[in-house]
C-alpha angles and dihedrals in degrees: 000000000000120000117231091252095055124070117214119244113264116247092253094049092048091047091049091051093050095042094049097043113115116165094219091050091047093057093039090055092047090052097045107033102014093236138072116241139173128191150128116311106239103178151302130250130218093272092056096253111149122220125207138184133198117174091194090071125094115289113280090013096079097099127055143158130231105209117218096216123064093223093053127177127197089230087071091073114098118239095250093051091044090055091050094046092049092052093246089127132026100218123061119236090260090065103030116074092202092059097045110138102260126146114234123210093257096045126090112241092227126037118252108250119237104242097186112139092013133103089258094059118125113257122192121223128214118248097183127084114258115255093213125043125202116249116262113191115227111196128174113240116250120240 
């Protein structure tokens, strides 16, 4: 029974939910993005990341990415897909000739990975003398 404050799902929305429900995808989405979503597959980038869209979602939550790798990084998203996902453009790179995935002369062919919180992270070193030194005991040897 539906309360008077809730509207029932339309037949198409309920059918879409049932048709797109896959248990492994359900738990994967809960693990990765903290929400379960379904939508139209829009495209895939070179790295294998899959992009989806569902205009029935909340505003600004209608586009999302399913990263291929478990240890994903937002730097892995190509610039054209980043522009589409951030609502800077209306058409995805698969439909817009200006956003087609092409490497320009000044671009790097592969994105630079974000190494924060890894062993490869940049660590600064101190070039000044310390103001406080640790105590080093200097004892005369006993005879």
